[in-house]
Amino acid sequence: METEFGVEGSHEGKFVEGELSSSPFSSPKQITNPVVYKLVRLEGDGRLVPATDDEVMEVQGLLRDDTGEMHIVPDTSNGILCFSNEGSSTGVPQLERLEGLSRTENTDVDPEKSSVQLEESVPSLAQSLGESLMGHVGSLGECSNPSDKQIGGSSSSIFISGSKPDFSKLQGRICLDNLSIKELHETFRATFGRETTVKDKLWLKRRIAMGLTNSCDVSTTTFVIEDNKLVKNESSDNAGDGYVKDSVIGDIIGDHESLPTGHSSQLEDRQTVAEKKFRDHNSEDGNFISDEHAMEQRANKRVRKPTRRYIEELSELESKVSSTKLITSPKSLGLGQVSPQSHLRSGISASSDGRIVVTRVDSLGGFGIKVPCVYRVRRSRPRKNYATLLKINSGDMDAATSMVKKTLGAQTFVPEVMMARSASEQLQPQFLGEVDREKQLPAVTGSRLGHNAVPTHLDSSIYPDKNVVSVPTLKGGIRRKHHRAWTLSEVVKLVDGVSRYGAGRWSEIKRLAFASYSYRTSVDLKDKWRNLLKASFAQTPDKVTNTRKNAASMPIPAPILLRVRELAEMQVQDPPNHGSSKVLGTTGNSVNERQSGYL
DNA sequence: TTTAGGG
DNA sequence: CCCTAAA
């Protein structure tokens, strides 16, 4: 049985979801006092039961805090976790770790491994539940109403609900109909562990009834609850047939949004899922009045997600900034809003589908926003019309910069779950870059680099991280030039790949020999090979004539070029016989002679 | 999607 | 390196 965790924060009886869930919609607030959580597990049948000691301990372990800013003290006697973050500079607890928590121990150890484990271990049911959970808790997923999702089955979930309910309010038979608003409020608090300011009696009663019965199916008109069951006087609820017990949990956790303009106090009015679900399915009765309506209005107002592109760009910028080399590019300095300081922290966690997601918290526009980021990965080919998107941008503004600026300006960011590929693949180039950089020189013999009239910084392409430049196009558009100088080892790999798989099998070579170089496409390989060919044939005929035109751009050792030429001749003579086999004749011998002779 | 070739 | 036919 798998377990998913959710968190609902309560601070002194009030919601503090802004801090606790790291919602992108919430402005960061300082937590100065310890926050107490109660862990509860959601049973498959919808009951909430206190977490066991082991579960508490487990959650504590999962919430381990790297920064030392949070102190998590378990009270194993009754499923309580106490958080305190004294000294935290951000006020945003590291609850991001809750994303994708499962019983996998090494959530943050080996990304690939745990990815697999998660993939395997999360059953579909728990997964769909987890999606809504993590979507809210982690502020990563869609905030859409998962009303079409179902829960049930056997998956159990652990929640941290910040309730210290006065259960005495809930003893015995409860007749909600007889209660005053105030009493209803108390009962509400006892039931949900939080306060409400909603004054609509019917609303309160329904919500409480739902809470106490763990069911959405409370569309009765009288509310008498006994033994966690609704005593129905009139079962007028065929309306209940329309909806299953939907993902109450997921929404309980975090179906909230504090819009940038929102007042934090309003957050208290946020409905729990059950509430919302209920309302959604009963809106026709028109019993929900202004208060609720207003809330719904707010809830419906959503901000747009940042595009993948945005996230990638941001990540690239950040990787520049945070790289140890600290190449102080004027471009990155021009970023303004995305200053290095805005980077608060980052971490790797698992998304609902078991993939590893790198997240970090950025204070964009003054809000604590967790932005999933992918370090220099491009999952597919570059967007073709990317240039047109940046048309507006001024001449010397870096494409990424302008993108970020525009995005920020429009306040259009909502995180989007990002899947990263194997982390090793992403990181490797950087490490390899370190190794290769020693001999790194522009290796493009026939390169026409200079003719673009892009000033010096283009020539500094020796530094791979600075190679993202935009080049004005003839038509006035902006073309992105992703120049990454070929290193010697890359060239060798390429030559090797060609000799092994044959020229033309670029995808094969890319896949097999260049698996770790995510930034070299098969087309790149082909182009490079073409250049190598040109170079080799230009050079070999007479060795001395080739008094290097420019030493900087001709780093390819002669032996390699020779080998290129041989390979080229080989390919020409015995290409993988397409149709009828041709007379091979003497070619084989000559090849062997050359091979032995030159190498 | 991949290859090949032009720009 | 980009773009685009063509396969």
XYZ file of C-alpha atoms in Angstrom, chain A residues 100-395:
296
model
C 5.958 13.474 -4.458
C 6.775 12.052 -1.154
C 6.282 8.437 -0.969
C 7.665 5.654 0.986
C 10.694 5.750 -1.123
C 13.530 6.408 1.169
C 15.971 7.956 -1.166
C 13.798 10.556 -2.649
C 16.664 12.883 -2.999
C 19.490 10.515 -3.474
C 19.717 9.136 -6.905
C 17.333 10.949 -9.157
C 17.292 8.273 -11.738
C 16.842 5.534 -9.283
C 14.193 7.091 -7.248
C 12.490 8.132 -10.369
C 12.187 4.563 -11.327
C 11.043 3.565 -7.960
C 8.427 6.177 -7.870
C 7.329 5.290 -11.278
C 6.859 1.767 -10.225
C 5.495 2.323 -6.856
C 2.800 4.816 -7.472
C -0.333 3.114 -8.508
C -2.629 4.935 -10.742
C -5.082 5.688 -8.081
C -2.620 7.096 -5.717
C -1.127 8.869 -8.612
C -4.193 10.721 -9.525
C -4.633 11.564 -5.956
C -1.053 12.530 -5.774
C -1.414 14.787 -8.694
C -3.899 16.908 -7.027
C -1.985 16.727 -3.845
C 1.244 17.743 -5.236
C -0.260 20.085 -7.610
C -1.426 22.072 -4.717
C 1.122 21.430 -2.131
C 3.956 21.827 -4.457
C 2.283 24.552 -6.326
C 3.442 22.950 -9.438
C 0.555 21.365 -11.087
C -2.576 22.607 -12.520
C -4.864 24.198 -10.113
C -7.732 22.992 -12.062
C -10.628 21.528 -10.370
C -10.064 17.843 -10.305
C -13.688 17.140 -9.915
C -13.575 14.418 -12.418
C -11.057 12.504 -10.510
C -11.970 9.878 -8.123
C -10.507 8.605 -5.043
C -11.339 5.617 -3.137
C -9.811 2.254 -3.317
C -7.149 1.374 -0.937
C -4.659 4.104 -1.215
C -4.122 5.932 1.935
C -2.719 9.302 2.407
C -1.169 11.129 5.192
C -2.075 14.645 5.738
C -0.800 17.225 7.952
C -3.754 19.138 8.990
C -3.173 21.886 11.333
C -6.149 21.211 13.409
C -6.393 21.085 17.053
C -10.039 20.453 16.965
C -12.129 20.607 19.997
C -13.619 17.259 19.508
C -15.900 17.714 22.413
C -17.984 19.738 20.080
C -18.505 16.694 18.051
C -19.625 14.252 20.619
C -22.749 12.304 20.262
C -25.615 13.405 18.258
C -25.289 16.730 16.656
C -28.140 18.698 15.372
C -26.682 21.369 13.273
C -29.993 22.888 12.608
C -30.262 24.100 16.124
C -26.929 25.792 16.238
C -26.262 29.435 15.966
C -23.767 30.809 13.583
C -21.285 31.103 16.311
C -21.810 27.546 17.364
C -21.559 26.509 13.817
C -18.293 28.276 13.580
C -17.016 26.421 16.569
C -18.212 23.181 15.214
C -16.666 24.018 11.951
C -13.414 24.617 13.632
C -13.693 21.430 15.545
C -14.393 19.613 12.381
C -11.910 21.110 10.029
C -9.428 22.537 12.377
C -9.658 25.955 11.015
C -11.807 28.929 11.336
C -14.225 30.280 8.924
C -15.875 33.549 8.504
C -18.600 32.323 6.327
C -21.886 33.328 7.772
C -24.133 31.296 5.679
C -25.725 28.782 7.945
C -26.652 26.325 5.329
C -23.193 26.442 3.940
C -21.710 25.857 7.324
C -24.009 23.043 8.088
C -23.314 21.329 4.894
C -19.662 21.701 5.241
C -19.666 20.419 8.714
C -21.877 17.589 7.799
C -19.566 16.685 5.030
C -16.634 16.933 7.301
C -18.159 14.774 9.924
C -19.442 12.193 7.599
C -16.508 12.294 5.285
C -18.865 12.448 2.479
C -19.990 14.875 -0.063
C -23.274 13.239 -0.080
C -25.054 15.454 2.341
C -27.550 17.118 0.230
C -30.229 16.818 2.782
C -32.012 19.703 4.164
C -31.697 18.837 7.779
C -28.444 18.165 9.406
C -28.357 15.710 12.192
C -25.224 13.770 12.550
C -24.759 10.779 14.696
C -21.833 8.438 14.800
C -20.300 10.027 11.819
C -23.351 9.298 9.826
C -25.836 11.668 8.544
C -29.249 11.032 9.867
C -31.340 11.706 6.937
C -34.824 12.808 7.401
C -35.374 13.140 3.800
C -33.185 11.609 1.249
C -33.702 14.019 -1.507
C -30.321 13.571 -2.905
C -30.261 12.078 -6.218
C -27.974 14.880 -6.929
C -25.367 12.826 -5.213
C -25.459 10.259 -7.888
C -23.801 12.566 -10.250
C -20.569 12.707 -8.425
C -18.427 10.260 -6.756
C -16.568 10.936 -3.674
C -14.081 13.013 -5.457
C -10.665 14.064 -4.538
C -11.577 15.786 -1.403
C -8.171 15.336 -0.107
C -6.320 16.942 -2.838
C -8.295 20.027 -2.613
C -8.422 20.155 1.097
C -4.781 20.506 0.936
C -4.368 23.409 -1.186
C -7.126 24.577 -3.334
C -6.364 28.069 -2.555
C -4.779 30.902 -4.186
C -3.675 34.104 -2.861
C -3.448 36.234 -5.830
C -0.801 38.797 -5.869
C -3.371 41.324 -4.986
C -5.172 39.231 -2.481
C -5.286 39.918 1.184
C -3.958 37.207 3.273
C -6.821 37.439 5.623
C -9.115 36.359 2.936
C -7.356 33.134 2.757
C -9.092 32.031 5.819
C -12.259 31.930 3.946
C -10.930 29.485 1.594
C -13.059 26.478 1.288
C -11.904 23.026 1.718
C -12.318 20.780 -1.146
C -15.192 19.060 0.203
C -16.783 22.363 0.534
C -15.953 23.399 -2.878
C -16.948 20.139 -4.373
C -20.165 20.343 -2.635
C -20.843 23.765 -3.802
C -19.901 22.882 -7.300
C -22.456 20.214 -7.332
C -25.105 22.110 -5.626
C -24.771 25.496 -7.027
C -28.148 25.239 -8.507
C -29.811 25.593 -5.202
C -28.589 29.117 -5.050
C -27.942 29.053 -1.385
C -24.493 30.349 -1.543
C -24.427 33.982 -1.296
C -22.162 36.859 -1.658
C -19.429 35.678 0.582
C -19.005 32.456 -1.173
C -19.570 33.986 -4.455
C -16.892 36.476 -3.906
C -14.540 33.748 -2.966
C -15.333 31.912 -6.037
C -14.690 34.952 -8.074
C -11.299 35.197 -6.603
C -10.706 31.566 -7.082
C -11.588 31.742 -10.680
C -9.087 34.394 -11.320
C -5.979 32.618 -12.208
C -2.703 33.676 -13.394
C -1.170 32.143 -16.367
C 1.540 29.642 -16.177
C 4.957 30.474 -17.333
C 5.762 28.772 -20.503
C 8.292 26.054 -20.634
C 10.335 28.399 -22.595
C 10.233 30.879 -19.813
C 11.328 28.333 -17.338
C 14.096 27.177 -19.522
C 15.314 30.635 -20.110
C 15.187 31.413 -16.482
C 17.053 28.288 -15.718
C 19.682 29.074 -18.205
C 20.131 32.469 -16.774
C 20.379 31.065 -13.365
C 22.846 28.473 -14.340
C 24.965 31.244 -15.639
C 24.673 33.218 -12.524
C 25.256 30.372 -10.188
C 28.009 28.741 -12.114
C 31.234 28.712 -10.278
C 32.857 30.429 -13.152
C 30.588 33.324 -12.552
C 30.956 34.732 -15.943
C 29.741 38.180 -15.325
C 27.968 38.831 -18.474
C 26.505 42.250 -18.877
C 23.407 40.547 -20.103
C 22.741 38.755 -16.933
C 23.391 41.857 -15.003
C 20.808 43.591 -17.002
C 18.206 41.293 -15.693
C 17.069 43.526 -12.969
C 14.200 41.669 -11.470
C 15.844 38.340 -11.626
C 18.848 39.149 -9.672
C 21.121 36.522 -8.287
C 19.848 37.288 -4.858
C 16.400 36.370 -5.817
C 17.374 32.811 -5.890
C 16.393 31.472 -2.588
C 16.830 27.808 -2.737
C 16.368 24.944 -4.961
C 15.876 21.307 -4.655
C 15.132 18.183 -6.479
C 11.953 16.436 -5.909
C 9.730 14.027 -7.628
C 6.660 14.976 -9.442
C 3.532 12.989 -9.475
C 4.503 10.945 -12.402
C 7.606 9.948 -10.665
C 9.962 12.093 -12.575
C 12.394 14.308 -10.960
C 11.609 17.914 -10.884
C 14.010 20.576 -10.014
C 12.402 23.387 -8.244
C 13.535 26.496 -6.657
C 11.986 29.404 -5.023
C 12.347 32.695 -6.633
C 11.057 35.895 -5.376
C 9.666 37.230 -8.528
C 7.889 40.432 -8.275
C 8.047 40.177 -4.557
C 6.225 36.915 -4.296
C 7.667 33.694 -3.213
C 7.329 31.651 -6.263
C 8.505 28.212 -6.735
C 9.628 27.877 -10.240
C 10.403 24.550 -11.666
C 13.530 24.803 -13.585
C 15.409 22.668 -15.947
C 19.027 23.183 -16.294
C 19.909 23.585 -19.880
C 17.787 20.938 -21.317
C 15.951 21.107 -24.492
C 13.493 18.342 -24.790
C 12.833 18.860 -28.397
C 14.012 20.880 -31.208
C 14.096 24.565 -30.695
C 10.875 26.191 -31.348
C 10.924 27.257 -34.883
C 9.143 30.494 -34.572
C 10.997 31.415 -31.482
C 12.609 34.272 -33.236
C 9.329 35.804 -34.075
C 8.344 35.754 -30.477
C 11.217 37.980 -29.716
C 10.820 40.316 -32.571
C 10.048 43.185 -30.363
C 13.153 42.863 -28.430
C 15.700 45.524 -28.767
C 18.813 44.905 -30.653
